[in-house]
Amino acid sequence: MRLKTAILEQMTREDLKEACEFFGLHDVDKRSTTAMQERLSRARRAYPYPLFNYLKEPAVKAVANRMGLSSKGRRNDLIEQLVRYEQKRKARIKRVAKQKNRATAEVITEAPKTESRDSGPPEKRKATSVQEPEEATSGTERKSAIPPPVVQRPIREKRQPVNTGVDSVNYIPGMRVEIRDAEWRIDRVDNPTHGGKLLTC
């Protein structure tokens, strides 16, 4: 099950309304809980991490049980565990898809086989040589009409660089962070030229 689907199942009707307003989803019937859940599930801008802001600790534990993980621990620890689990699940799906594409690329296309004129018993070969006129032979050999088999080489995977430090954290709008012993809510994330992240809270 997707993490976003498990989170939406634990959200109340008022929470769904507030989430639709936050992500700018106005083309939805806010009287229907199912309609709002389906609209938020399809919206790519609605990441799972900001949706955790609408869940309290018991609801987060229910999400962990729904995903088949342990529900022991505090709210923030469970959220981090669920986000890492979702990232691993998506990476596993991409890896399986790449392996399928690689297996398809390694298939060799075989050319259709044609019967040779000299095949068959010796009597038929002699009759064929008597009935057909002799063809004039030239100094260059005749090129075969059968194309050679085409082998497609597998595409090598590009190694993604591993980010360390501040750049390794995926800051997104709506995320809550602790800065200078105070909790802040991120409204905007910019990438300055000198490196790092510029957070507007």
Coordinates of C-alpha atoms in Angstrom, one line a residue:
M1 CA 0.0 0.0 0.0
R2 CA 1.1 3.5 -0.7
L3 CA 2.0 5.7 2.2
K4 CA -0.2 8.6 1.0
T5 CA -3.2 6.3 0.8
A6 CA -2.7 5.1 4.4
I7 CA -2.4 8.7 5.6
L8 CA -5.5 9.9 3.8
E9 CA -7.5 7.0 5.4
Q10 CA -6.7 8.4 8.9
M11 CA -7.6 12.0 8.1
T12 CA -10.9 13.5 9.1
R13 CA -13.2 15.4 6.9
E14 CA -12.1 18.8 8.2
D15 CA -8.5 17.8 7.8
L16 CA -9.1 16.8 4.2
K17 CA -10.8 20.2 3.5
E18 CA -7.8 22.1 5.0
A19 CA -5.4 20.0 3.0
C20 CA -7.3 20.7 -0.2
E21 CA -7.1 24.4 0.5
F22 CA -3.4 24.2 1.4
F23 CA -2.5 22.5 -1.9
G24 CA -4.8 24.6 -4.0
L25 CA -7.2 21.8 -5.0
H26 CA -10.5 23.7 -5.5
D27 CA -12.0 21.4 -8.2
V28 CA -13.3 18.8 -5.7
D29 CA -16.6 18.2 -3.9
K30 CA -15.7 19.1 -0.3
R31 CA -18.9 17.5 1.0
S32 CA -17.6 14.0 0.0
T33 CA -14.8 12.5 2.0
T34 CA -14.1 9.9 -0.7
A35 CA -13.9 12.6 -3.4
M36 CA -11.3 14.6 -1.4
Q37 CA -9.2 11.5 -0.7
E38 CA -9.2 10.5 -4.4
R39 CA -8.3 14.1 -5.4
L40 CA -5.4 14.4 -2.9
S41 CA -4.2 10.9 -3.9
R42 CA -3.9 11.9 -7.6
A43 CA -2.3 15.3 -6.8
R44 CA 1.5 15.1 -7.3
R45 CA 2.0 18.3 -5.3
A46 CA 0.5 16.6 -2.2
Y47 CA 3.6 14.9 -0.8
P48 CA 3.1 12.4 2.1
Y49 CA 5.4 14.4 4.5
P50 CA 3.2 17.6 4.7
L51 CA 0.1 15.4 5.2
F52 CA 1.5 14.2 8.5
N53 CA 0.9 17.7 9.9
Y54 CA -2.8 16.8 10.1
L55 CA -2.3 13.6 12.1
K56 CA -1.8 13.2 15.8
E57 CA 0.3 10.5 17.4
P58 CA -2.4 7.8 17.5
A59 CA -3.2 8.3 13.9
V60 CA 0.5 8.1 12.9
K61 CA 0.7 4.8 14.8
A62 CA -2.4 3.6 12.9
V63 CA -0.6 4.4 9.6
A64 CA 2.5 2.5 10.8
N65 CA 0.3 -0.6 11.5
R66 CA -1.4 -0.2 8.1
M67 CA 2.0 -0.2 6.4
G68 CA 3.1 -3.3 8.3
L69 CA 5.7 -1.5 10.5
S70 CA 6.1 -1.3 14.2
S71 CA 4.0 1.4 15.9
K72 CA 6.3 1.8 19.0
G73 CA 8.0 5.1 19.4
R74 CA 7.2 8.8 19.4
R75 CA 5.4 10.7 16.6
N76 CA 8.4 12.2 14.9
D77 CA 10.4 9.0 15.0
L78 CA 7.5 7.1 13.4
I79 CA 7.1 9.7 10.7
E80 CA 10.8 9.5 9.8
Q81 CA 10.6 5.7 9.7
L82 CA 7.6 5.8 7.4
V83 CA 9.2 8.3 5.0
R84 CA 12.3 6.1 4.8
Y85 CA 10.2 3.0 4.2
E86 CA 8.3 4.8 1.3
Q87 CA 11.6 6.0 -0.3
K88 CA 13.0 2.4 -0.2
R89 CA 9.8 1.1 -1.7
K90 CA 9.9 3.5 -4.6
A91 CA 13.6 2.8 -5.2
R92 CA 12.8 -1.0 -5.3
I93 CA 10.1 -0.4 -7.9
K94 CA 12.5 1.6 -10.1
R95 CA 15.2 -1.1 -9.7
V96 CA 12.8 -3.8 -10.8
A97 CA 11.7 -1.8 -13.8
K98 CA 15.3 -1.2 -14.9
Q99 CA 16.0 -4.9 -14.6
K100 CA 13.1 -5.7 -16.9
N101 CA 14.2 -3.1 -19.4
R102 CA 17.7 -4.5 -19.4
A103 CA 16.5 -8.1 -19.9
T104 CA 14.4 -6.9 -22.9
A105 CA 17.4 -5.1 -24.4
E106 CA 19.6 -8.3 -24.2
V107 CA 17.2 -10.3 -26.4
I108 CA 18.8 -11.1 -29.8
T109 CA 16.5 -10.7 -32.8
E110 CA 16.9 -13.8 -34.9
A111 CA 16.7 -13.6 -38.7
P112 CA 14.2 -16.0 -40.5
K113 CA 15.8 -19.1 -41.9
T114 CA 15.6 -19.9 -45.6
E115 CA 16.1 -23.3 -47.3
S116 CA 19.3 -23.6 -49.4
R117 CA 19.0 -24.4 -53.1
D118 CA 21.4 -27.4 -52.6
S119 CA 19.4 -28.9 -49.8
G120 CA 17.6 -32.2 -50.3
P121 CA 18.5 -35.6 -51.7
P122 CA 21.2 -35.9 -54.4
E123 CA 18.7 -36.9 -57.1
K124 CA 16.8 -33.6 -56.7
R125 CA 20.0 -31.6 -56.7
K126 CA 21.1 -33.1 -60.0
A127 CA 17.7 -32.5 -61.6
T128 CA 17.8 -28.9 -60.5
S129 CA 21.2 -28.4 -61.9
V130 CA 20.1 -29.8 -65.3
Q131 CA 16.9 -27.9 -65.6
E132 CA 18.2 -24.5 -64.5
P133 CA 20.7 -22.7 -66.7
E134 CA 24.1 -22.0 -65.4
E135 CA 24.5 -18.5 -63.9
A136 CA 27.5 -16.5 -64.8
T137 CA 29.9 -16.3 -62.0
S138 CA 31.8 -13.0 -61.3
G139 CA 35.0 -12.4 -59.4
T140 CA 33.1 -10.9 -56.4
E141 CA 31.0 -13.0 -54.2
R142 CA 27.2 -12.4 -54.1
K143 CA 26.1 -10.7 -50.9
S144 CA 23.6 -12.6 -48.8
A145 CA 20.1 -11.2 -48.6
I146 CA 19.7 -12.3 -45.0
P147 CA 20.6 -9.5 -42.6
P148 CA 22.9 -10.4 -39.7
P149 CA 21.4 -10.7 -36.2
V150 CA 21.3 -7.4 -34.3
V151 CA 22.5 -7.4 -30.7
Q152 CA 21.5 -4.6 -28.5
R153 CA 23.9 -3.8 -25.7
P154 CA 22.4 -3.2 -22.3
I155 CA 22.3 0.4 -21.1
R156 CA 24.7 1.0 -18.2
E157 CA 23.1 2.6 -15.2
K158 CA 24.5 6.1 -14.2
R159 CA 25.6 6.3 -10.6
Q160 CA 23.8 9.0 -8.8
P161 CA 26.1 11.2 -6.6
V162 CA 25.5 10.8 -2.9
N163 CA 24.8 14.1 -1.1
T164 CA 26.0 14.7 2.4
G165 CA 25.4 17.4 4.9
V166 CA 22.5 19.8 4.5
D167 CA 21.9 19.0 0.8
S168 CA 21.1 15.3 1.8
V169 CA 17.9 16.4 3.6
N170 CA 14.9 16.8 1.3
Y171 CA 13.3 20.0 2.6
I172 CA 9.8 20.7 1.1
P173 CA 7.1 23.3 1.8
G174 CA 4.9 22.3 4.7
M175 CA 7.7 20.5 6.5
R176 CA 8.2 21.2 10.2
V177 CA 11.8 21.7 11.4
E178 CA 13.5 22.6 14.7
I179 CA 15.8 25.6 14.5
R180 CA 17.4 27.3 17.5
D181 CA 15.2 25.3 20.0
A182 CA 12.0 26.4 18.2
E183 CA 9.7 24.6 15.8
W184 CA 9.2 26.3 12.4
R185 CA 7.0 25.5 9.4
I186 CA 8.7 25.8 6.0
D187 CA 6.9 28.0 3.4
R188 CA 9.5 28.1 0.7
V189 CA 12.8 26.4 -0.2
D190 CA 15.5 28.1 -2.4
N191 CA 18.9 26.9 -3.6
P192 CA 21.5 29.7 -3.2
T193 CA 24.6 29.9 -5.5
H194 CA 27.0 29.5 -2.5
G195 CA 25.5 26.1 -1.6
G196 CA 23.2 24.8 1.1
K197 CA 19.4 25.6 1.4
L198 CA 17.6 28.9 2.0
L199 CA 14.5 28.2 4.1
T200 CA 11.6 30.7 4.4
C201 CA 9.5 29.9 7.5

